[in-house]
Coordinates of C-alpha atoms in Angstrom, one line a residue:
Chain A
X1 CA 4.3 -28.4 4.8
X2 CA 4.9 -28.7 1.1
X3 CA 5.6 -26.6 -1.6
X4 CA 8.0 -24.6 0.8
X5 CA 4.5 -22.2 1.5
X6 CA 5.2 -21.0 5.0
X7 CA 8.2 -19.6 6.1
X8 CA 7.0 -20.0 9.8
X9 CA 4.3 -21.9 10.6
X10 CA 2.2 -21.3 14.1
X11 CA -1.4 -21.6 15.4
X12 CA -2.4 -18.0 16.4
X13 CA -6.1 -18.6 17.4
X14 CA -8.3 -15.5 17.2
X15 CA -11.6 -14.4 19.1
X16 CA -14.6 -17.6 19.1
X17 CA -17.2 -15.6 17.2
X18 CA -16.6 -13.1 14.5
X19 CA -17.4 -13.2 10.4
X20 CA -14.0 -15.0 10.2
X21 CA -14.6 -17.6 12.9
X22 CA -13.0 -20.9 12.1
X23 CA -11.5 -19.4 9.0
X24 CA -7.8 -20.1 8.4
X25 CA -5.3 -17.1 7.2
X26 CA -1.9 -17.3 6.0
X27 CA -0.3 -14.0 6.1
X28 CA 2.4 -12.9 3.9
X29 CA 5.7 -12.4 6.2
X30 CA 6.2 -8.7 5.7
X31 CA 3.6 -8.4 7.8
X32 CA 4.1 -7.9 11.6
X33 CA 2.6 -10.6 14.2
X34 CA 3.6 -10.2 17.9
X35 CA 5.7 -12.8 19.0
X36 CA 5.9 -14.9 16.1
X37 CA 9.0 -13.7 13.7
X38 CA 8.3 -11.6 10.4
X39 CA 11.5 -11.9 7.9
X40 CA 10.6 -10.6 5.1
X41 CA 11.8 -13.3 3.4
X42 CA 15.4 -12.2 4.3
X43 CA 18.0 -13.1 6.2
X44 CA 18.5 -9.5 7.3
X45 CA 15.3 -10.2 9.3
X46 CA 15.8 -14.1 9.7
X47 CA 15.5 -14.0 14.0
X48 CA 13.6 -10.9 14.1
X49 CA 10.4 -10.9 16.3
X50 CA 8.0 -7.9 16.2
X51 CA 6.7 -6.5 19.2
X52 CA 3.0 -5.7 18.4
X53 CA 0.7 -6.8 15.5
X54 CA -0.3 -5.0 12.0
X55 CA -3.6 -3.5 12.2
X56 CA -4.6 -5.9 9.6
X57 CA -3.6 -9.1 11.9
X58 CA -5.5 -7.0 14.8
X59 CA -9.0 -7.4 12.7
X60 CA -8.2 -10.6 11.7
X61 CA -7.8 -12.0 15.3
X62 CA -10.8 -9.7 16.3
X63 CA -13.2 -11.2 13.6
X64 CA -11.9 -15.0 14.8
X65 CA -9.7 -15.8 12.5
X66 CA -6.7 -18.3 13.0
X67 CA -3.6 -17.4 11.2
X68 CA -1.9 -20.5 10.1
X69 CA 1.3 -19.2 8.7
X70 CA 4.0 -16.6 7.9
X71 CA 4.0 -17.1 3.9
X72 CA 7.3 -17.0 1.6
X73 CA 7.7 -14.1 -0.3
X74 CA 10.3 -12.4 -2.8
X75 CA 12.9 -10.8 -0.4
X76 CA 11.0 -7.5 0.9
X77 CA 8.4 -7.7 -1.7
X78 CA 10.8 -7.3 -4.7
X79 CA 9.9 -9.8 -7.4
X80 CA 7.4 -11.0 -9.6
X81 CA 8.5 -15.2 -8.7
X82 CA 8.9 -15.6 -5.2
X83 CA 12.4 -16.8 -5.9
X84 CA 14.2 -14.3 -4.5
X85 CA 13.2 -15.7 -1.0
X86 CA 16.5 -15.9 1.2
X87 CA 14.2 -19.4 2.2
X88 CA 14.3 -20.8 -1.0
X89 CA 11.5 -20.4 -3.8
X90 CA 8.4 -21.4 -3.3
X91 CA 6.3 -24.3 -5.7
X92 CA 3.6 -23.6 -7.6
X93 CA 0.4 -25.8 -6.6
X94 CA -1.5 -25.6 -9.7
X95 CA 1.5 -25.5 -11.9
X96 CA 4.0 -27.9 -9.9
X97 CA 7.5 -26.8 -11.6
X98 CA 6.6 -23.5 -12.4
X99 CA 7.2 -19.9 -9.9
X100 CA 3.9 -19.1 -7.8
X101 CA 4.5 -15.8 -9.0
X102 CA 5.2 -13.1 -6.7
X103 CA 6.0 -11.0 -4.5
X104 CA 3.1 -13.3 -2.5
X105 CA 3.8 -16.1 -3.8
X106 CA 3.3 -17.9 -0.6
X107 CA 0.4 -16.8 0.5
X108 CA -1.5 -17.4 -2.7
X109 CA -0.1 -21.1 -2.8
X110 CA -1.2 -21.5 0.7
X111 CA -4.6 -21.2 -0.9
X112 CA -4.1 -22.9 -4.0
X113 CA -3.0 -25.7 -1.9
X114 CA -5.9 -25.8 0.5
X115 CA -3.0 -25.0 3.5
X116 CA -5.3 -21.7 4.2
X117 CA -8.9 -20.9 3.5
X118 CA -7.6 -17.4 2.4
X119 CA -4.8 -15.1 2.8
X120 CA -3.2 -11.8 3.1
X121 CA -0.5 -10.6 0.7
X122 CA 0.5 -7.1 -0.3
X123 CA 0.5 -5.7 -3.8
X124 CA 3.3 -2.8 -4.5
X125 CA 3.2 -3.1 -8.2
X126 CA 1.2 -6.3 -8.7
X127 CA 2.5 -9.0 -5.8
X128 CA -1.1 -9.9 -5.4
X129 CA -2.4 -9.8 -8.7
X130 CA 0.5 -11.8 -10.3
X131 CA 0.9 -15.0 -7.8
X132 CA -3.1 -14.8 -8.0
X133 CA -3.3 -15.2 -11.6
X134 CA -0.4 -18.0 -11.6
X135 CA -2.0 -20.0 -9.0
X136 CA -5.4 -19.8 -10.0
X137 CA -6.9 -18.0 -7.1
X138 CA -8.6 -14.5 -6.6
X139 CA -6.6 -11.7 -5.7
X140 CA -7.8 -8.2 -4.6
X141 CA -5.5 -5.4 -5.1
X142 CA -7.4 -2.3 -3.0
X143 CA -7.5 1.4 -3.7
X144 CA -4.6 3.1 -2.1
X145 CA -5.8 4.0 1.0
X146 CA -8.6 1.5 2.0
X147 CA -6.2 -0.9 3.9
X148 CA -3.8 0.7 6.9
X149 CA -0.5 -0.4 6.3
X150 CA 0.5 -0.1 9.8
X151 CA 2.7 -2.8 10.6
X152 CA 3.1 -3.5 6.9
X153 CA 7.8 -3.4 6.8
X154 CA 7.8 -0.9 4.1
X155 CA 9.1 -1.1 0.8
X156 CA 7.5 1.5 -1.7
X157 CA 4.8 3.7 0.4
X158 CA 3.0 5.6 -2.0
X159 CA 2.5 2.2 -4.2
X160 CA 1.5 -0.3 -1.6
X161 CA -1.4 -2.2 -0.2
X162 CA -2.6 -5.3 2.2
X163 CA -5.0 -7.7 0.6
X164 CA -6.6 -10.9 0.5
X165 CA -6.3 -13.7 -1.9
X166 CA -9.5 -16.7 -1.7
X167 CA -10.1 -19.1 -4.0
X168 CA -13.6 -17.4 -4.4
X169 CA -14.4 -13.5 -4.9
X170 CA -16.6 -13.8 -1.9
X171 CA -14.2 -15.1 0.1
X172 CA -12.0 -12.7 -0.7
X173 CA -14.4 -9.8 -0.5
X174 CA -15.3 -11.1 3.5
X175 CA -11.9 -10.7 4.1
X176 CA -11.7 -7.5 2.8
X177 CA -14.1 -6.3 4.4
X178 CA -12.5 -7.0 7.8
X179 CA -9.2 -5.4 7.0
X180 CA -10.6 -2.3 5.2
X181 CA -11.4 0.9 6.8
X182 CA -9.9 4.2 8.3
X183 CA -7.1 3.2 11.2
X184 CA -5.5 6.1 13.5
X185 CA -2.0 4.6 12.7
X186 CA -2.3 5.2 8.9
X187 CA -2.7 9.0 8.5
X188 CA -3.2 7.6 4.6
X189 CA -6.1 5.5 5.4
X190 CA -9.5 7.1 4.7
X191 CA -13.6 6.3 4.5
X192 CA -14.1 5.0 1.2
X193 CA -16.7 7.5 -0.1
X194 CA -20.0 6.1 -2.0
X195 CA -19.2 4.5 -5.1
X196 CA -22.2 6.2 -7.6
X197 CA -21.2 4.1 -10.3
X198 CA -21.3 0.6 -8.8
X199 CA -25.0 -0.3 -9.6
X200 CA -24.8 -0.5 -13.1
X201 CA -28.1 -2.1 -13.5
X202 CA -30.5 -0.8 -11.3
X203 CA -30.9 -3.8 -9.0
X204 CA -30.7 -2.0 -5.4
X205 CA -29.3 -3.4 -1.7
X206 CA -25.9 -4.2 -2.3
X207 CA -24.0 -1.1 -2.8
X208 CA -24.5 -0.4 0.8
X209 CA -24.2 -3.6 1.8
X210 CA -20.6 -5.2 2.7
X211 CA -18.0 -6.0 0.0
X212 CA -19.2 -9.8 0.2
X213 CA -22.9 -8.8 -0.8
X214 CA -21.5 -7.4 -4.1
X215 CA -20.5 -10.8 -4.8
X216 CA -23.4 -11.1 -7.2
X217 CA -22.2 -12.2 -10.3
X218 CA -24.6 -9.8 -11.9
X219 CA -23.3 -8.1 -15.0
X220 CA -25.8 -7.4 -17.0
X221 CA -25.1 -3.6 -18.5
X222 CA -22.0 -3.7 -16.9
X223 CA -19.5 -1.4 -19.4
X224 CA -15.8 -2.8 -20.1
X225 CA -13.0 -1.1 -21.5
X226 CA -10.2 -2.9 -22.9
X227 CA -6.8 -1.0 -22.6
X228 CA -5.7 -2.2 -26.1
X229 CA -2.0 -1.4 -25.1
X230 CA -2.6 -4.1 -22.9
X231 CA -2.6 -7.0 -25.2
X232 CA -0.1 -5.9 -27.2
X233 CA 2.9 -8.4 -26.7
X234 CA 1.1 -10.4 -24.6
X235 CA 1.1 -14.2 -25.2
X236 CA -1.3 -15.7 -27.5
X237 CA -2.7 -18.5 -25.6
X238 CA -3.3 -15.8 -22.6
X239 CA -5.0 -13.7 -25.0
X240 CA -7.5 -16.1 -26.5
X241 CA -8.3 -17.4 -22.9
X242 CA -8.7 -14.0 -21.8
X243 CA -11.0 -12.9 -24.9
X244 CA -12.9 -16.2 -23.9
X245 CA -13.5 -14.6 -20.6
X246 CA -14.6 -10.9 -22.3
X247 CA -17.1 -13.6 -24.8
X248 CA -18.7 -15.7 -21.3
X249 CA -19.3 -12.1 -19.5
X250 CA -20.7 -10.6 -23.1
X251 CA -23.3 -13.8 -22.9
X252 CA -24.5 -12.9 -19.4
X253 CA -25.3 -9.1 -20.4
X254 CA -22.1 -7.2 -20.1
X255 CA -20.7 -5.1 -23.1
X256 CA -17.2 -4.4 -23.9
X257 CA -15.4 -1.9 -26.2
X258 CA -12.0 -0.7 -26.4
X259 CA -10.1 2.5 -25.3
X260 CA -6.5 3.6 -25.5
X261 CA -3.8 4.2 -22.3
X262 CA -0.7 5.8 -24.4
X263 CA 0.5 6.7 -21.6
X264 CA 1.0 3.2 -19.8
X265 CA 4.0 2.8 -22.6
X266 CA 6.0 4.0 -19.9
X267 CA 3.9 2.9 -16.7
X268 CA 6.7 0.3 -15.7
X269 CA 10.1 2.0 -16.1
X270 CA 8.3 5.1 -13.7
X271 CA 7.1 2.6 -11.7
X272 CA 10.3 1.1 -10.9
X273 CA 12.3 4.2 -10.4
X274 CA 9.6 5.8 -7.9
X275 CA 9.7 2.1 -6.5
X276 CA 13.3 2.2 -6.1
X277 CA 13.6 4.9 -5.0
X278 CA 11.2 4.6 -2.0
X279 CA 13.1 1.4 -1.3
X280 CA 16.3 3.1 -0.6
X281 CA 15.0 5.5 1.5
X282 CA 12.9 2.7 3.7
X283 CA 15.8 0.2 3.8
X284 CA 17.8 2.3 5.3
X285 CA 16.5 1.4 8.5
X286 CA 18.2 -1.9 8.6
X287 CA 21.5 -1.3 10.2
X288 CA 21.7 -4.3 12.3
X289 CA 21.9 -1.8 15.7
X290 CA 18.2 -2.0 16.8
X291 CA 17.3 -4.6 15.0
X292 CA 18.2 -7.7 12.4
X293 CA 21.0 -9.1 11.4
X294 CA 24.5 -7.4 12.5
X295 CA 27.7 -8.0 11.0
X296 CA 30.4 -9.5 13.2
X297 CA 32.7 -6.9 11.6
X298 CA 35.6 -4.5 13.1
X299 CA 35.5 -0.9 12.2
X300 CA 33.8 2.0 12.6
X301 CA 30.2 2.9 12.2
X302 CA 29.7 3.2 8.5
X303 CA 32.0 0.4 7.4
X304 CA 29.9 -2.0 10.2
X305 CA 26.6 -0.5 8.8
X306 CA 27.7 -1.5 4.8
X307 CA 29.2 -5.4 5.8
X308 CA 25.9 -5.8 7.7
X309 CA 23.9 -5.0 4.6
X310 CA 25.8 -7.0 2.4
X311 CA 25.5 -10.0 4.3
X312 CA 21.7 -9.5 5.3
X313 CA 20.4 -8.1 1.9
X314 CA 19.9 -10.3 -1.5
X315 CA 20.8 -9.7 -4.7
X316 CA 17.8 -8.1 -5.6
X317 CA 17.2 -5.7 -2.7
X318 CA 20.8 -4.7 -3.2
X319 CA 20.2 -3.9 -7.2
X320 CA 17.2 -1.7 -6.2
X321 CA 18.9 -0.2 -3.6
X322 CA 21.5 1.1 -5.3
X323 CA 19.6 1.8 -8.5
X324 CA 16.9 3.5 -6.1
X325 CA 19.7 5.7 -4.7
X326 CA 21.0 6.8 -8.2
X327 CA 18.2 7.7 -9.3
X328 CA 17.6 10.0 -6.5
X329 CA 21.6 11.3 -5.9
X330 CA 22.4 15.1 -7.3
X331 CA 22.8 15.2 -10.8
X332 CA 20.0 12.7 -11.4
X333 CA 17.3 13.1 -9.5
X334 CA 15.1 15.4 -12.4
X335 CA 16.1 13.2 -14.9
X336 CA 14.4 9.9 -13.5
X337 CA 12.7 10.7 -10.4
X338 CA 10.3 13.8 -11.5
X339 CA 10.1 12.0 -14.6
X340 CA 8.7 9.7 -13.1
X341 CA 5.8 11.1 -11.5
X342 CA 5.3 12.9 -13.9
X343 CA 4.2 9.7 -15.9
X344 CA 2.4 9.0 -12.8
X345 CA 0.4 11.9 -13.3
X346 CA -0.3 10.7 -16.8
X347 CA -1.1 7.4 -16.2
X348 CA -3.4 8.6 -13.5
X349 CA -5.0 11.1 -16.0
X350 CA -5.6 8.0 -18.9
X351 CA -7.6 6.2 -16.3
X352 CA -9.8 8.8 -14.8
X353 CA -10.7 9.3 -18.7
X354 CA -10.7 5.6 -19.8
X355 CA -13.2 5.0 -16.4
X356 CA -15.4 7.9 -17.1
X357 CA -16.5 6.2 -20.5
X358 CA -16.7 2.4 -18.7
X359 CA -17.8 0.9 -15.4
X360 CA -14.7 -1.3 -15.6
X361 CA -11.1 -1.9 -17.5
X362 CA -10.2 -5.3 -18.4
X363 CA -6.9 -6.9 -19.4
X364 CA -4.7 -10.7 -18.6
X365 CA -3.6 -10.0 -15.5
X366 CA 0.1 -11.3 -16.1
X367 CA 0.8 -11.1 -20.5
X368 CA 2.5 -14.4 -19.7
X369 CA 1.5 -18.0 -18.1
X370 CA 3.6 -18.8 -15.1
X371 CA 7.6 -18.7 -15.8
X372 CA 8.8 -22.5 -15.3
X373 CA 11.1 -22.6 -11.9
X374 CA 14.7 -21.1 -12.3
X375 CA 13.9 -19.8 -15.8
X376 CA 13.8 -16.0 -15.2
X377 CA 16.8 -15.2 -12.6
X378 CA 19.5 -13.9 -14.7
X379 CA 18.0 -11.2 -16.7
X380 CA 16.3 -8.7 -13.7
X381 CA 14.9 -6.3 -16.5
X382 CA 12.6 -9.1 -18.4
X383 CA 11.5 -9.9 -15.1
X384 CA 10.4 -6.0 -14.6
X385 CA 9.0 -5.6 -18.1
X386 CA 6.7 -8.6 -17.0
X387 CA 4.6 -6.4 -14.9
X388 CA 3.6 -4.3 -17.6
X389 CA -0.1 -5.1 -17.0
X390 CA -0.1 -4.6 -13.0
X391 CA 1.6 -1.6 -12.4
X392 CA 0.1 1.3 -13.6
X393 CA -3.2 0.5 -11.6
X394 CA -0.5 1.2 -8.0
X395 CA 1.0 4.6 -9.8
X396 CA -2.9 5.7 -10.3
X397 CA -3.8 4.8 -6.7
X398 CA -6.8 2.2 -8.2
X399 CA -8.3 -0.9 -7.1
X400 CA -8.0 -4.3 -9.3
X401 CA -8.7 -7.7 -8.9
X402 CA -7.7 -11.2 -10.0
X403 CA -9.9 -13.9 -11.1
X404 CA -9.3 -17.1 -12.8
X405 CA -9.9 -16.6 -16.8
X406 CA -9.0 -20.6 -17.6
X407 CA -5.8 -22.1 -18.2
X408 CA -3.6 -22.1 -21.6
X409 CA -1.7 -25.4 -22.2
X410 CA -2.3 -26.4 -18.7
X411 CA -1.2 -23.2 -17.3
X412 CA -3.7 -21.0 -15.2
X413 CA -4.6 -17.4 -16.7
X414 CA -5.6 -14.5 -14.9
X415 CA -7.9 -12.1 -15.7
X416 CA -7.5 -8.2 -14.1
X417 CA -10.3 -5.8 -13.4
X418 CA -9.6 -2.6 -12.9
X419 CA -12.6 -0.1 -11.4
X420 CA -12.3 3.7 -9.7
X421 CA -11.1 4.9 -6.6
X422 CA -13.1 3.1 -3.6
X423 CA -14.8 0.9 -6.2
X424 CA -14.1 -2.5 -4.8
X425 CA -17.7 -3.3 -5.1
X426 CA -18.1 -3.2 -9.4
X427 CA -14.7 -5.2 -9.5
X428 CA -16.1 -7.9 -7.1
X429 CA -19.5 -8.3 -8.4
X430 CA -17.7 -8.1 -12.4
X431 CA -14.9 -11.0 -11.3
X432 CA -18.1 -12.9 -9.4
X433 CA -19.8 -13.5 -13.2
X434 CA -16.4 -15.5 -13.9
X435 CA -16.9 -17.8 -11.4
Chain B
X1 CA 23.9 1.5 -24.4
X2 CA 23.9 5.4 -24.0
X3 CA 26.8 7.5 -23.7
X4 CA 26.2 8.1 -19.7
X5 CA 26.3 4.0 -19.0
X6 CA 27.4 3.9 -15.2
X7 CA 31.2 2.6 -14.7
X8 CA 32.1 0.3 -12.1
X9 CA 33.6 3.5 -10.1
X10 CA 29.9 5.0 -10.2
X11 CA 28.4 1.8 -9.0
X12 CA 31.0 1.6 -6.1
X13 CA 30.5 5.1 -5.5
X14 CA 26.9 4.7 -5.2
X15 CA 27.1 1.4 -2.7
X16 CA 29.1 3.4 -0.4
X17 CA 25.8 6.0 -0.4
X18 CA 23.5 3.5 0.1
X19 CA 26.1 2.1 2.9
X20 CA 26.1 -1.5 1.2
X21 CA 29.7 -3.5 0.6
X22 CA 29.8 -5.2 -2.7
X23 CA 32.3 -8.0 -3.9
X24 CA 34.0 -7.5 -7.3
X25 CA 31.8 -9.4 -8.8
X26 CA 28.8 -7.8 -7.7
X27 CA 30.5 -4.6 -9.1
X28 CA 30.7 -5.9 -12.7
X29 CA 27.4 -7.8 -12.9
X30 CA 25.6 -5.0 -11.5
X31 CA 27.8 -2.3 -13.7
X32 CA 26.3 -4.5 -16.9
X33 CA 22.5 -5.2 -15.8
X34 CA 22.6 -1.0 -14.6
X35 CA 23.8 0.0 -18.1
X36 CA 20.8 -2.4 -19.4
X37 CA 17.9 -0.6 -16.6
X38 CA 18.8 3.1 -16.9
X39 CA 19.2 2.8 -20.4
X40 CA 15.3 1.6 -20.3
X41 CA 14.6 4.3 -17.6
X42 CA 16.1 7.1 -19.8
X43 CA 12.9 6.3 -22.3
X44 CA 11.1 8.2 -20.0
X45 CA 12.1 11.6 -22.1
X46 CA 9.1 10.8 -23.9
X47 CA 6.9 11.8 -21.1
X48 CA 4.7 14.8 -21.7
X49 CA 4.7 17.2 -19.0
X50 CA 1.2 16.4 -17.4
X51 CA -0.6 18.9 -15.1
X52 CA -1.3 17.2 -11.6
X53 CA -4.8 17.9 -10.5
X54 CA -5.5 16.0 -7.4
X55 CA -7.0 18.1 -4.3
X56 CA -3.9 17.7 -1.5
X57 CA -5.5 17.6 1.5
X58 CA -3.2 17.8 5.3
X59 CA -4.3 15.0 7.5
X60 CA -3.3 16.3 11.0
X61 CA -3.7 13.9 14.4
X62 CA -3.6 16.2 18.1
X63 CA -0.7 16.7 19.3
X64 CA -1.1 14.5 22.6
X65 CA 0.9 11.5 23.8
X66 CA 0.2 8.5 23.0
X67 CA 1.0 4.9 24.4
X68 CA 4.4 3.2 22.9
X69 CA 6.7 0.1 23.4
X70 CA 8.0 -0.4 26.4
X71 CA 11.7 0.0 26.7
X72 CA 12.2 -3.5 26.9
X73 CA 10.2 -4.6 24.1
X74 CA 12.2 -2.1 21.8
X75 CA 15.0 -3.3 22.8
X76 CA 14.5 -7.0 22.7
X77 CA 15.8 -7.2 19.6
X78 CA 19.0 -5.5 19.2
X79 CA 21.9 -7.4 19.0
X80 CA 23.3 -5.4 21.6
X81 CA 22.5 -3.1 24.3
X82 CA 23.5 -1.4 27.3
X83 CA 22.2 0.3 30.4
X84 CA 18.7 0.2 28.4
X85 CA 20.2 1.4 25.0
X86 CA 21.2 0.1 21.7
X87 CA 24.7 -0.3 21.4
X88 CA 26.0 0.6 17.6
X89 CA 29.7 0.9 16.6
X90 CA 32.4 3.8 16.9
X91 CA 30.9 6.3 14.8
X92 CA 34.3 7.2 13.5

């Protein structure tokens, strides 16, 4: 093992024929694998073993894959580093000294590294998108509602996704295509309707075909807004790489114009506080009775319960936590909460109208190049403001994906995608043209 | 920093909510970086009221049983048990 990758490592062999058949799969450790121990990358969860599988790890097993690997991750998917690990941060393959990004940080250095063929991670505000464009790999972020979540430890349920990371967009899109699709555990799962818009340019076959087939790298007439808001801030070497990007896909027949999200000003402070809040409400669970770690503590059931948490949670779980529980106490809940859906609503609204003039959005998938190691610990709200560019594609429910854009001073750049409800299929065959 | 900046008594207050000890030092870092995030969370005042439009439909599943874990495999891993149950601390 290098780069501290895996938090477990383990040879579950799946079925002998299936599309994924002598494919190797980390999977991120928040989500569950019977018999082999899913932390979360916290010590609350250090011995804990789950009884049955995610659906996801069902369907990968079923199409013959073998999982390699429980992959480090940001402590309950909190963190854009994959420092907050209670096993220690994790390297950075194509940027050695730097954060992998996170909350998947693992998993998409497991590809980087060559110690998977692909992965599973799971993207609450941008935990796929982020380590994706840090480590150079392709990330897909699905439409709420295309992956079940079932055996996914929650951490912000209206927000979060499974998905795959490859170092191809057709890799990732096979992938995807095993995992995706209605589940009975997931009342939130559904049939991803017809995408109307994904054949921009007439050829026929592969909007019906799997998500792999749309791996064409076909843009020509393909339309792309760029959310100006976007750039704004954003660093200068990420921004000339990723105009470079917009420049290669405008020479193979795509067009670009800009369009305007006002309302994605305020996409990251809602984000957090409907984040937050979900994440007191679903950690809440973890009282060290049924499962986890348990305090060895006198006392009654309350004062057990509260030294149990503070030994098992992180710094960071314990900031949003309480933050998340603030926000929702008496007195307070009107003032951040329903404020904060309501610029959900909004952001939501700016898309729908930003897609129905373009067949895609484009913008740098993180406005920075990968923080060096240790650099970003001390100051938790530059590390939120970071996700700026990821996180109002989870409040509007939309897909996005990750794909290499080039490097600036050495440094790997991502470039995000960002497409309809259910349209996967535009977003892989617009990120297959940068390949 | 706004005039409602949570006090350390606030931020103890809410830990023993959200049921989670904190040492005195987790109190005042936490009273500074909270002061720092809410203040950034109050910009969302600037938020127009938006009219949501999405079509809410119930998803329903029958009502029938359906197969679950075994006792023993929900209890294999709790710290403690008893009898076939968890065993949790005096609850007062």
């Amino acid at each position: 093992m290098s780069n501290d990758i895996f938090i477990t490592e383990t040879t579950i062999e799946g079925g002998d024929d299936g599309s994924l058949a002598g494919t190797t799969v980390a999977v991120k450790d928040n989500i569950s694998t019977e018999g082999v121990r899913t932390t979360c990358g916290s010590r609350m969860l250090e011995e804990y073993v789950p009884p049955y599988d995610a659906t996801v790890v069902s369907r990968l097993k079923e199409a013959g894959a073998t999982i390699v690997g429980k992959s480090n991750m940001d402590e309950f998917g909190m963190g854009t580093t994959t420092e907050t690990s209670f096993f220690g941060p994790t390297d950075n393959p194509a940027a050695p000294g730097h954060v992998p990004g996170g909350s998947s940080g693992g998993s998409a250095a497991a590809v980087a590294a060559g110690e998977a063929d692909v992965a599973l991670g799971s993207d609450t505000g941008g935990s796929i998108r982020c380590p994706a464009a840090f480590c150079g790999v392709v990330g897909i972020k699905p439409s709420y509602g295309l992956v079940s979540r079932y055996g996914l430890v929650a951490y912000g349920n209206s927000l979060e996704q499974i998905g795959p990371f490859a170092n191809t967009v057709e890799d990732a899109a096979s992938l995807l295509d095993v995992i995706a699709g209605p589940d009975e555990h997931d009342a939130t799962t559904r049939e991803p309707p017809y995408d109307e818009g994904a054949d921009w340019s007439d050829s026929d076959g592969e909007i019906d075909g799997t998500y792999a087939d749309a791996a064409t790298g076909d843009v020509d007439g393909l339309s792309i807004g760029v959310p100006t808001e976007l750039l704004e801030g954003a660093d200068e070497g990420v921004v000339e790489t990723f105009w470079d990007a917009i420049a290669d896909l405008e020479d193979q027949g795509a067009e670009y114009h800009e369009v305007s999200l006002p309302s994605v000003e305020h996409a990251v402070e809602a984000y957090y506080v409907i984040a937050m809040s979900e994440a007191s409400s679903n950690l809440a669970r973890f009282d060290g009775v049924r499962y986890g770690h348990s305090a060895d503590a006198d006392g009654n059931w309350n004062e057990t319960f509260a030294r149990t948490r503070k030994e098992g949670f992180g710094d960071e779980v314990k900031r949003r936590i309480l933050l998340g529980t603030y926000a929702l106490s008496a007195g307070y809940h009107d003032k951040y909460y329903k404020k904060a859906q309501d610029a959900r609503a909004w952001v939501k609204q700016d898309f729908d109208d930003a897609l129905s003039e373009a067949d895609v959005l484009a913008s740098p998938t993180m406005p920075v190049p990968p923080f060096e190691l240790g650099e970003s610990l001390d100051d938790p709200l530059q590390m939120y403001l970071a996700d700026a560019n990821t996180v109002p594609v989870n409040l509007a429910d939309l897909p996005a994906i990750s794909v290499p854009a080039g490097e600036t001073d050495g440094l790997p750049v991502g470039l995000q995608f960002v497409g309809p409800a259910f349209g996967e299929r535009r977003l892989i065959r617009a990120a297959s043209a940068l390949e | 920093m706004s005039d409602d900046a949570v006090s350390p008594e606030e931020v103890r207050h809410v830990a023993e909510l959200a049921r989670v000890d904190l040492a005195d030092d987790e109190v005042d870092r936490f009273t500074r970086q909270f002061a720092d995030i809410l203040e950034y969370f109050e910009t969302l005042d600037e938020v127009p009221e938006v009219d949501r439009e999405a079509d809410l439909t119930n998803v329903m599943r029958p009502d029938e049983g359906r197969d679950s874990l075994e006792r023993d495999e929900a209890l294999e891993n709790a710290p403690e048990t008893e009898d076939g149950y968890f065993k949790g601390p005096n609850v007062s």
